[in-house]
Protein backbone atom coordinates (compact mmCIF):
# COMPACT_ATOMS: atom_id res chain seq x y z
CA UNK A 1 0.00 0.00 0.00
CA UNK A 2 2.70 2.50 0.99
CA UNK A 3 4.60 1.72 -2.21
CA UNK A 4 1.53 2.59 -4.33
CA UNK A 5 0.82 5.73 -2.27
CA UNK A 6 4.40 6.99 -2.44
CA UNK A 7 5.10 6.17 -6.09
CA UNK A 8 1.95 7.89 -7.39
CA UNK A 9 2.81 11.15 -9.08
CA UNK A 10 0.69 13.68 -10.94
CA UNK A 11 1.02 12.78 -14.62
CA UNK A 12 0.61 15.62 -17.13
CA UNK A 13 1.79 14.04 -20.43
CA UNK A 14 -0.08 11.14 -22.01
CA UNK A 15 0.19 8.68 -24.88
CA UNK A 16 -2.45 8.89 -27.62
CA UNK A 17 -3.75 5.42 -26.62
CA UNK A 18 -7.44 5.51 -25.65
CA UNK A 19 -8.49 4.34 -22.19
CA UNK A 20 -10.90 1.38 -22.31
CA UNK A 21 -14.34 1.91 -20.75
CA UNK A 22 -13.80 -1.08 -18.47
CA UNK A 23 -10.66 0.57 -17.09
CA UNK A 24 -12.51 3.85 -16.54
CA UNK A 25 -15.29 1.99 -14.73
CA UNK A 26 -12.73 0.30 -12.48
CA UNK A 27 -11.21 3.70 -11.63
CA UNK A 28 -14.58 5.34 -10.95
CA UNK A 29 -15.64 2.24 -9.01
CA UNK A 30 -12.58 2.65 -6.77
CA UNK A 31 -13.69 6.25 -6.16
CA UNK A 32 -17.10 5.09 -5.02
CA UNK A 33 -15.52 2.92 -2.31
CA UNK A 34 -14.29 6.03 -0.52
CA UNK A 35 -15.80 6.71 2.89
CA UNK A 36 -18.54 9.35 3.13
CA UNK A 37 -20.56 10.77 6.01
CA UNK A 38 -23.52 8.48 6.73
CA UNK A 39 -22.38 6.61 3.61
CA UNK A 40 -24.27 9.21 1.54
CA UNK A 41 -21.91 8.74 -1.47
CA UNK A 42 -22.40 12.30 -2.75
CA UNK A 43 -20.40 11.88 -5.97
CA UNK A 44 -21.36 11.89 -9.62
CA UNK A 45 -19.03 11.74 -12.62
CA UNK A 46 -19.01 12.91 -16.23
CA UNK A 47 -16.63 11.12 -18.61
CA UNK A 48 -15.27 13.44 -21.28
CA UNK A 49 -13.59 11.84 -24.28
CA UNK A 50 -14.71 14.30 -26.98
CA UNK A 51 -11.78 16.34 -28.32
CA UNK A 52 -14.06 19.28 -29.03
CA UNK A 53 -15.31 19.28 -25.44
CA UNK A 54 -11.78 18.90 -24.04
CA UNK A 55 -10.59 21.84 -26.13
CA UNK A 56 -13.43 23.98 -24.80
CA UNK A 57 -12.57 22.96 -21.21
CA UNK A 58 -8.91 23.66 -21.92
CA UNK A 59 -9.78 27.30 -22.58
CA UNK A 60 -11.00 27.62 -18.99
CA UNK A 61 -7.70 26.90 -17.20
CA UNK A 62 -4.05 27.75 -17.56
CA UNK A 63 -3.45 23.99 -17.45
CA UNK A 64 -5.45 23.53 -20.66
CA UNK A 65 -2.63 21.79 -22.53
CA UNK A 66 -2.92 18.85 -20.10
CA UNK A 67 -6.63 18.51 -20.89
CA UNK A 68 -5.94 18.51 -24.63
CA UNK A 69 -3.14 15.96 -24.23
CA UNK A 70 -5.13 13.52 -22.07
CA UNK A 71 -7.34 11.08 -24.02
CA UNK A 72 -10.01 11.32 -21.35
CA UNK A 73 -11.02 13.54 -18.45
CA UNK A 74 -13.44 12.88 -15.61
CA UNK A 75 -15.41 15.72 -14.05
CA UNK A 76 -16.17 15.00 -10.41
CA UNK A 77 -19.44 16.48 -9.13
CA UNK A 78 -20.99 16.81 -5.71
CA UNK A 79 -24.66 15.83 -5.86
CA UNK A 80 -26.25 18.30 -3.43
CA UNK A 81 -29.53 16.40 -3.49
CA UNK A 82 -27.70 13.73 -1.45
CA UNK A 83 -26.03 16.22 0.88
CA UNK A 84 -26.56 16.55 4.60
CA UNK A 85 -23.39 18.44 5.52
CA UNK A 86 -21.45 20.36 2.89
CA UNK A 87 -18.06 20.22 4.63
CA UNK A 88 -18.27 16.46 5.10
CA UNK A 89 -19.44 15.99 1.52
CA UNK A 90 -16.45 17.94 0.21
CA UNK A 91 -14.16 15.81 2.37
CA UNK A 92 -15.76 12.67 0.95
CA UNK A 93 -15.20 13.94 -2.59
CA UNK A 94 -11.51 14.43 -1.78
CA UNK A 95 -11.28 10.85 -0.51
CA UNK A 96 -13.08 9.66 -3.65
CA UNK A 97 -10.65 11.49 -5.94
CA UNK A 98 -7.62 10.13 -4.07
CA UNK A 99 -9.00 6.59 -4.41
CA UNK A 100 -9.34 7.18 -8.15
CA UNK A 101 -5.78 8.52 -8.45
CA UNK A 102 -4.37 5.54 -6.57
CA UNK A 103 -6.36 3.02 -8.61
CA UNK A 104 -5.27 4.76 -11.82
CA UNK A 105 -1.63 4.47 -10.77
CA UNK A 106 -2.04 0.85 -9.65
CA UNK A 107 -3.36 -0.01 -13.13
CA UNK A 108 -0.28 1.52 -14.78
CA UNK A 109 -2.08 4.63 -15.98
CA UNK A 110 -1.47 8.18 -14.84
CA UNK A 111 -3.65 11.11 -13.83
CA UNK A 112 -3.63 14.61 -12.45
CA UNK A 113 -6.20 16.32 -10.24
CA UNK A 114 -6.99 19.69 -11.83
CA UNK A 115 -8.34 22.31 -9.47
CA UNK A 116 -7.25 25.58 -11.02
CA UNK A 117 -10.17 25.28 -13.46
CA UNK A 118 -12.54 25.83 -10.50
CA UNK A 119 -12.03 29.58 -10.92
CA UNK A 120 -14.17 29.15 -14.04
CA UNK A 121 -16.52 26.68 -12.38
CA UNK A 122 -19.66 28.39 -13.67
CA UNK A 123 -18.44 28.15 -17.28
CA UNK A 124 -17.50 24.48 -16.79
CA UNK A 125 -20.96 23.76 -15.39
CA UNK A 126 -22.60 25.44 -18.39
CA UNK A 127 -20.36 23.62 -20.89
CA UNK A 128 -20.92 20.19 -19.34
CA UNK A 129 -24.60 20.90 -18.68
CA UNK A 130 -24.15 20.02 -15.02
CA UNK A 131 -27.59 19.84 -13.34
CA UNK A 132 -28.45 22.73 -10.97
CA UNK A 133 -28.38 20.36 -8.01
CA UNK A 134 -24.74 19.44 -8.60
CA UNK A 135 -21.50 21.23 -7.83
CA UNK A 136 -18.38 20.92 -10.00
CA UNK A 137 -15.52 19.84 -7.69
CA UNK A 138 -12.57 18.87 -9.90
CA UNK A 139 -11.43 17.62 -13.26
CA UNK A 140 -9.18 14.56 -13.48
CA UNK A 141 -7.13 14.23 -16.67
CA UNK A 142 -5.96 10.68 -17.27
CA UNK A 143 -4.44 8.27 -19.71
CA UNK A 144 -1.43 6.08 -20.29
CA UNK A 145 1.62 8.02 -19.07
CA UNK A 146 4.15 9.44 -21.53
CA UNK A 147 6.44 10.52 -18.68
CA UNK A 148 8.23 8.77 -15.84
CA UNK A 149 6.86 9.23 -12.36
CA UNK A 150 8.89 12.20 -11.15
CA UNK A 151 10.67 12.27 -7.82
CA UNK A 152 8.81 14.30 -5.24
CA UNK A 153 9.37 15.38 -1.70
CA UNK A 154 7.21 15.51 1.38
CA UNK A 155 7.76 17.13 4.73
CA UNK A 156 9.15 14.80 7.34
CA UNK A 157 6.51 13.06 9.45
CA UNK A 158 8.07 14.50 12.63
CA UNK A 159 7.59 17.98 11.13
CA UNK A 160 3.82 17.62 10.64
CA UNK A 161 2.92 16.08 13.98
CA UNK A 162 1.91 19.13 16.00
CA UNK A 163 1.89 17.39 19.34
CA UNK A 164 1.18 14.19 21.16
CA UNK A 165 -1.09 14.57 24.17
C1 LIG B 1 -6.97 20.23 -4.84
C2 LIG B 1 -5.87 20.06 -5.85
C3 LIG B 1 -5.82 20.86 -6.97
C4 LIG B 1 -4.82 20.69 -7.93
N1 LIG B 1 -4.85 21.45 -9.06
C5 LIG B 1 -3.92 21.27 -10.02
C6 LIG B 1 -3.99 22.01 -11.24
O1 LIG B 1 -4.90 22.80 -11.46
N2 LIG B 1 -3.02 21.80 -12.16
C7 LIG B 1 -2.00 20.89 -11.96
O2 LIG B 1 -1.16 20.75 -12.85
N3 LIG B 1 -1.92 20.17 -10.82
C8 LIG B 1 -2.85 20.33 -9.85
N4 LIG B 1 -2.82 19.57 -8.71
C9 LIG B 1 -1.74 18.58 -8.52
C10 LIG B 1 -0.68 19.06 -7.54
O3 LIG B 1 0.10 20.07 -8.15
C11 LIG B 1 0.19 17.88 -7.11
O4 LIG B 1 -0.61 16.89 -6.50
C12 LIG B 1 1.28 18.29 -6.12
O5 LIG B 1 2.20 19.17 -6.72
C13 LIG B 1 2.07 17.08 -5.58
O6 LIG B 1 2.63 16.34 -6.67
P1 LIG B 1 2.28 14.79 -6.88
O7 LIG B 1 0.79 14.68 -7.12
O8 LIG B 1 3.07 14.37 -8.09
O9 LIG B 1 2.69 14.06 -5.66
C14 LIG B 1 -3.81 19.70 -7.74
C15 LIG B 1 -3.86 18.89 -6.61
C16 LIG B 1 -4.89 19.03 -5.68
C17 LIG B 1 -4.96 18.09 -4.50
mmCIF file of C-alpha atoms and ligand atoms in Angstrom:
data_model
loop_
_atom_site.group_PDB
_atom_site.id
_atom_site.type_symbol
_atom_site.label_atom_id
_atom_site.label_comp_id
_atom_site.label_asym_id
_atom_site.label_seq_id
_atom_site.Cartn_x
_atom_site.Cartn_y
_atom_site.Cartn_z
ATOM 1 C CA UNK A 1 0.000 0.000 0.000
ATOM 2 C CA UNK A 2 2.696 2.503 0.989
ATOM 3 C CA UNK A 3 4.601 1.722 -2.208
ATOM 4 C CA UNK A 4 1.527 2.592 -4.326
ATOM 5 C CA UNK A 5 0.815 5.725 -2.267
ATOM 6 C CA UNK A 6 4.398 6.992 -2.441
ATOM 7 C CA UNK A 7 5.104 6.169 -6.086
ATOM 8 C CA UNK A 8 1.950 7.892 -7.390
ATOM 9 C CA UNK A 9 2.811 11.155 -9.076
ATOM 10 C CA UNK A 10 0.691 13.675 -10.942
ATOM 11 C CA UNK A 11 1.015 12.785 -14.620
ATOM 12 C CA UNK A 12 0.610 15.624 -17.131
ATOM 13 C CA UNK A 13 1.790 14.037 -20.432
ATOM 14 C CA UNK A 14 -0.075 11.137 -22.005
ATOM 15 C CA UNK A 15 0.188 8.677 -24.880
ATOM 16 C CA UNK A 16 -2.449 8.893 -27.617
ATOM 17 C CA UNK A 17 -3.748 5.424 -26.618
ATOM 18 C CA UNK A 18 -7.436 5.510 -25.650
ATOM 19 C CA UNK A 19 -8.490 4.337 -22.194
ATOM 20 C CA UNK A 20 -10.897 1.384 -22.308
ATOM 21 C CA UNK A 21 -14.337 1.910 -20.748
ATOM 22 C CA UNK A 22 -13.803 -1.084 -18.469
ATOM 23 C CA UNK A 23 -10.659 0.574 -17.089
ATOM 24 C CA UNK A 24 -12.514 3.854 -16.537
ATOM 25 C CA UNK A 25 -15.285 1.995 -14.733
ATOM 26 C CA UNK A 26 -12.726 0.300 -12.477
ATOM 27 C CA UNK A 27 -11.212 3.698 -11.625
ATOM 28 C CA UNK A 28 -14.581 5.335 -10.947
ATOM 29 C CA UNK A 29 -15.642 2.244 -9.012
ATOM 30 C CA UNK A 30 -12.576 2.648 -6.772
ATOM 31 C CA UNK A 31 -13.693 6.246 -6.162
ATOM 32 C CA UNK A 32 -17.096 5.089 -5.022
ATOM 33 C CA UNK A 33 -15.523 2.916 -2.308
ATOM 34 C CA UNK A 34 -14.292 6.027 -0.518
ATOM 35 C CA UNK A 35 -15.802 6.710 2.886
ATOM 36 C CA UNK A 36 -18.544 9.347 3.126
ATOM 37 C CA UNK A 37 -20.557 10.766 6.013
ATOM 38 C CA UNK A 38 -23.522 8.475 6.728
ATOM 39 C CA UNK A 39 -22.383 6.611 3.605
ATOM 40 C CA UNK A 40 -24.266 9.210 1.537
ATOM 41 C CA UNK A 41 -21.911 8.738 -1.470
ATOM 42 C CA UNK A 42 -22.401 12.297 -2.748
ATOM 43 C CA UNK A 43 -20.398 11.877 -5.973
ATOM 44 C CA UNK A 44 -21.356 11.894 -9.619
ATOM 45 C CA UNK A 45 -19.029 11.745 -12.623
ATOM 46 C CA UNK A 46 -19.010 12.911 -16.235
ATOM 47 C CA UNK A 47 -16.630 11.118 -18.608
ATOM 48 C CA UNK A 48 -15.266 13.438 -21.280
ATOM 49 C CA UNK A 49 -13.590 11.845 -24.279
ATOM 50 C CA UNK A 50 -14.711 14.304 -26.983
ATOM 51 C CA UNK A 51 -11.778 16.335 -28.317
ATOM 52 C CA UNK A 52 -14.060 19.276 -29.029
ATOM 53 C CA UNK A 53 -15.305 19.284 -25.440
ATOM 54 C CA UNK A 54 -11.780 18.902 -24.036
ATOM 55 C CA UNK A 55 -10.593 21.845 -26.134
ATOM 56 C CA UNK A 56 -13.432 23.975 -24.799
ATOM 57 C CA UNK A 57 -12.575 22.963 -21.210
ATOM 58 C CA UNK A 58 -8.908 23.658 -21.917
ATOM 59 C CA UNK A 59 -9.780 27.296 -22.579
ATOM 60 C CA UNK A 60 -10.997 27.619 -18.992
ATOM 61 C CA UNK A 61 -7.704 26.903 -17.195
ATOM 62 C CA UNK A 62 -4.051 27.753 -17.561
ATOM 63 C CA UNK A 63 -3.455 23.988 -17.450
ATOM 64 C CA UNK A 64 -5.447 23.528 -20.656
ATOM 65 C CA UNK A 65 -2.630 21.788 -22.532
ATOM 66 C CA UNK A 66 -2.916 18.852 -20.096
ATOM 67 C CA UNK A 67 -6.626 18.508 -20.888
ATOM 68 C CA UNK A 68 -5.937 18.512 -24.629
ATOM 69 C CA UNK A 69 -3.141 15.963 -24.233
ATOM 70 C CA UNK A 70 -5.130 13.516 -22.074
ATOM 71 C CA UNK A 71 -7.337 11.078 -24.022
ATOM 72 C CA UNK A 72 -10.008 11.324 -21.350
ATOM 73 C CA UNK A 73 -11.022 13.540 -18.451
ATOM 74 C CA UNK A 74 -13.436 12.877 -15.614
ATOM 75 C CA UNK A 75 -15.409 15.720 -14.049
ATOM 76 C CA UNK A 76 -16.170 15.003 -10.407
ATOM 77 C CA UNK A 77 -19.435 16.477 -9.125
ATOM 78 C CA UNK A 78 -20.995 16.805 -5.710
ATOM 79 C CA UNK A 79 -24.663 15.828 -5.857
ATOM 80 C CA UNK A 80 -26.252 18.296 -3.427
ATOM 81 C CA UNK A 81 -29.533 16.400 -3.490
ATOM 82 C CA UNK A 82 -27.704 13.729 -1.453
ATOM 83 C CA UNK A 83 -26.033 16.221 0.878
ATOM 84 C CA UNK A 84 -26.559 16.546 4.599
ATOM 85 C CA UNK A 85 -23.390 18.444 5.523
ATOM 86 C CA UNK A 86 -21.453 20.363 2.893
ATOM 87 C CA UNK A 87 -18.064 20.216 4.631
ATOM 88 C CA UNK A 88 -18.271 16.462 5.105
ATOM 89 C CA UNK A 89 -19.436 15.988 1.518
ATOM 90 C CA UNK A 90 -16.445 17.940 0.208
ATOM 91 C CA UNK A 91 -14.156 15.812 2.374
ATOM 92 C CA UNK A 92 -15.756 12.665 0.950
ATOM 93 C CA UNK A 93 -15.203 13.937 -2.590
ATOM 94 C CA UNK A 94 -11.514 14.425 -1.778
ATOM 95 C CA UNK A 95 -11.278 10.849 -0.515
ATOM 96 C CA UNK A 96 -13.081 9.661 -3.655
ATOM 97 C CA UNK A 97 -10.648 11.489 -5.938
ATOM 98 C CA UNK A 98 -7.622 10.131 -4.065
ATOM 99 C CA UNK A 99 -8.999 6.585 -4.410
ATOM 100 C CA UNK A 100 -9.340 7.177 -8.146
ATOM 101 C CA UNK A 101 -5.783 8.520 -8.452
ATOM 102 C CA UNK A 102 -4.369 5.537 -6.574
ATOM 103 C CA UNK A 103 -6.362 3.017 -8.613
ATOM 104 C CA UNK A 104 -5.271 4.756 -11.824
ATOM 105 C CA UNK A 105 -1.633 4.466 -10.771
ATOM 106 C CA UNK A 106 -2.044 0.848 -9.652
ATOM 107 C CA UNK A 107 -3.359 -0.014 -13.133
ATOM 108 C CA UNK A 108 -0.278 1.519 -14.780
ATOM 109 C CA UNK A 109 -2.084 4.627 -15.981
ATOM 110 C CA UNK A 110 -1.469 8.185 -14.844
ATOM 111 C CA UNK A 111 -3.649 11.111 -13.828
ATOM 112 C CA UNK A 112 -3.626 14.610 -12.453
ATOM 113 C CA UNK A 113 -6.196 16.316 -10.239
ATOM 114 C CA UNK A 114 -6.987 19.687 -11.831
ATOM 115 C CA UNK A 115 -8.341 22.308 -9.466
ATOM 116 C CA UNK A 116 -7.253 25.580 -11.022
ATOM 117 C CA UNK A 117 -10.166 25.280 -13.459
ATOM 118 C CA UNK A 118 -12.539 25.829 -10.495
ATOM 119 C CA UNK A 119 -12.028 29.583 -10.918
ATOM 120 C CA UNK A 120 -14.169 29.152 -14.042
ATOM 121 C CA UNK A 121 -16.517 26.684 -12.379
ATOM 122 C CA UNK A 122 -19.661 28.387 -13.671
ATOM 123 C CA UNK A 123 -18.440 28.153 -17.276
ATOM 124 C CA UNK A 124 -17.497 24.480 -16.794
ATOM 125 C CA UNK A 125 -20.960 23.757 -15.393
ATOM 126 C CA UNK A 126 -22.604 25.437 -18.393
ATOM 127 C CA UNK A 127 -20.365 23.617 -20.888
ATOM 128 C CA UNK A 128 -20.922 20.187 -19.344
ATOM 129 C CA UNK A 129 -24.599 20.902 -18.675
ATOM 130 C CA UNK A 130 -24.154 20.025 -15.017
ATOM 131 C CA UNK A 131 -27.591 19.840 -13.343
ATOM 132 C CA UNK A 132 -28.450 22.729 -10.972
ATOM 133 C CA UNK A 133 -28.382 20.364 -8.006
ATOM 134 C CA UNK A 134 -24.740 19.436 -8.602
ATOM 135 C CA UNK A 135 -21.496 21.230 -7.831
ATOM 136 C CA UNK A 136 -18.383 20.917 -9.997
ATOM 137 C CA UNK A 137 -15.518 19.836 -7.694
ATOM 138 C CA UNK A 138 -12.569 18.875 -9.901
ATOM 139 C CA UNK A 139 -11.431 17.616 -13.256
ATOM 140 C CA UNK A 140 -9.179 14.563 -13.481
ATOM 141 C CA UNK A 141 -7.130 14.231 -16.670
ATOM 142 C CA UNK A 142 -5.963 10.684 -17.269
ATOM 143 C CA UNK A 143 -4.439 8.275 -19.710
ATOM 144 C CA UNK A 144 -1.429 6.078 -20.285
ATOM 145 C CA UNK A 145 1.620 8.023 -19.067
ATOM 146 C CA UNK A 146 4.151 9.438 -21.527
ATOM 147 C CA UNK A 147 6.439 10.517 -18.681
ATOM 148 C CA UNK A 148 8.228 8.766 -15.841
ATOM 149 C CA UNK A 149 6.858 9.232 -12.357
ATOM 150 C CA UNK A 150 8.893 12.200 -11.147
ATOM 151 C CA UNK A 151 10.674 12.274 -7.822
ATOM 152 C CA UNK A 152 8.808 14.295 -5.242
ATOM 153 C CA UNK A 153 9.372 15.377 -1.699
ATOM 154 C CA UNK A 154 7.206 15.512 1.377
ATOM 155 C CA UNK A 155 7.762 17.129 4.730
ATOM 156 C CA UNK A 156 9.148 14.799 7.337
ATOM 157 C CA UNK A 157 6.514 13.057 9.449
ATOM 158 C CA UNK A 158 8.068 14.503 12.631
ATOM 159 C CA UNK A 159 7.585 17.976 11.134
ATOM 160 C CA UNK A 160 3.818 17.621 10.635
ATOM 161 C CA UNK A 161 2.922 16.083 13.981
ATOM 162 C CA UNK A 162 1.908 19.128 15.999
ATOM 163 C CA UNK A 163 1.889 17.395 19.337
ATOM 164 C CA UNK A 164 1.178 14.187 21.161
ATOM 165 C CA UNK A 165 -1.086 14.574 24.168
HETATM 166 C C1 LIG B 1 -6.974 20.234 -4.837
HETATM 167 C C2 LIG B 1 -5.866 20.055 -5.853
HETATM 168 C C3 LIG B 1 -5.817 20.859 -6.969
HETATM 169 C C4 LIG B 1 -4.820 20.688 -7.933
HETATM 170 N N1 LIG B 1 -4.855 21.451 -9.063
HETATM 171 C C5 LIG B 1 -3.916 21.272 -10.019
HETATM 172 C C6 LIG B 1 -3.992 22.007 -11.236
HETATM 173 O O1 LIG B 1 -4.905 22.796 -11.465
HETATM 174 N N2 LIG B 1 -3.018 21.803 -12.157
HETATM 175 C C7 LIG B 1 -2.003 20.893 -11.963
HETATM 176 O O2 LIG B 1 -1.158 20.749 -12.852
HETATM 177 N N3 LIG B 1 -1.925 20.168 -10.819
HETATM 178 C C8 LIG B 1 -2.854 20.332 -9.853
HETATM 179 N N4 LIG B 1 -2.824 19.573 -8.712
HETATM 180 C C9 LIG B 1 -1.739 18.576 -8.523
HETATM 181 C C10 LIG B 1 -0.683 19.064 -7.543
HETATM 182 O O3 LIG B 1 0.099 20.071 -8.146
HETATM 183 C C11 LIG B 1 0.186 17.879 -7.108
HETATM 184 O O4 LIG B 1 -0.614 16.890 -6.504
HETATM 185 C C12 LIG B 1 1.278 18.292 -6.120
HETATM 186 O O5 LIG B 1 2.200 19.170 -6.719
HETATM 187 C C13 LIG B 1 2.074 17.082 -5.580
HETATM 188 O O6 LIG B 1 2.633 16.341 -6.665
HETATM 189 P P1 LIG B 1 2.285 14.787 -6.877
HETATM 190 O O7 LIG B 1 0.790 14.684 -7.123
HETATM 191 O O8 LIG B 1 3.074 14.366 -8.087
HETATM 192 O O9 LIG B 1 2.694 14.057 -5.656
HETATM 193 C C14 LIG B 1 -3.806 19.702 -7.740
HETATM 194 C C15 LIG B 1 -3.862 18.885 -6.608
HETATM 195 C C16 LIG B 1 -4.887 19.034 -5.681
HETATM 196 C C17 LIG B 1 -4.957 18.091 -4.499
#
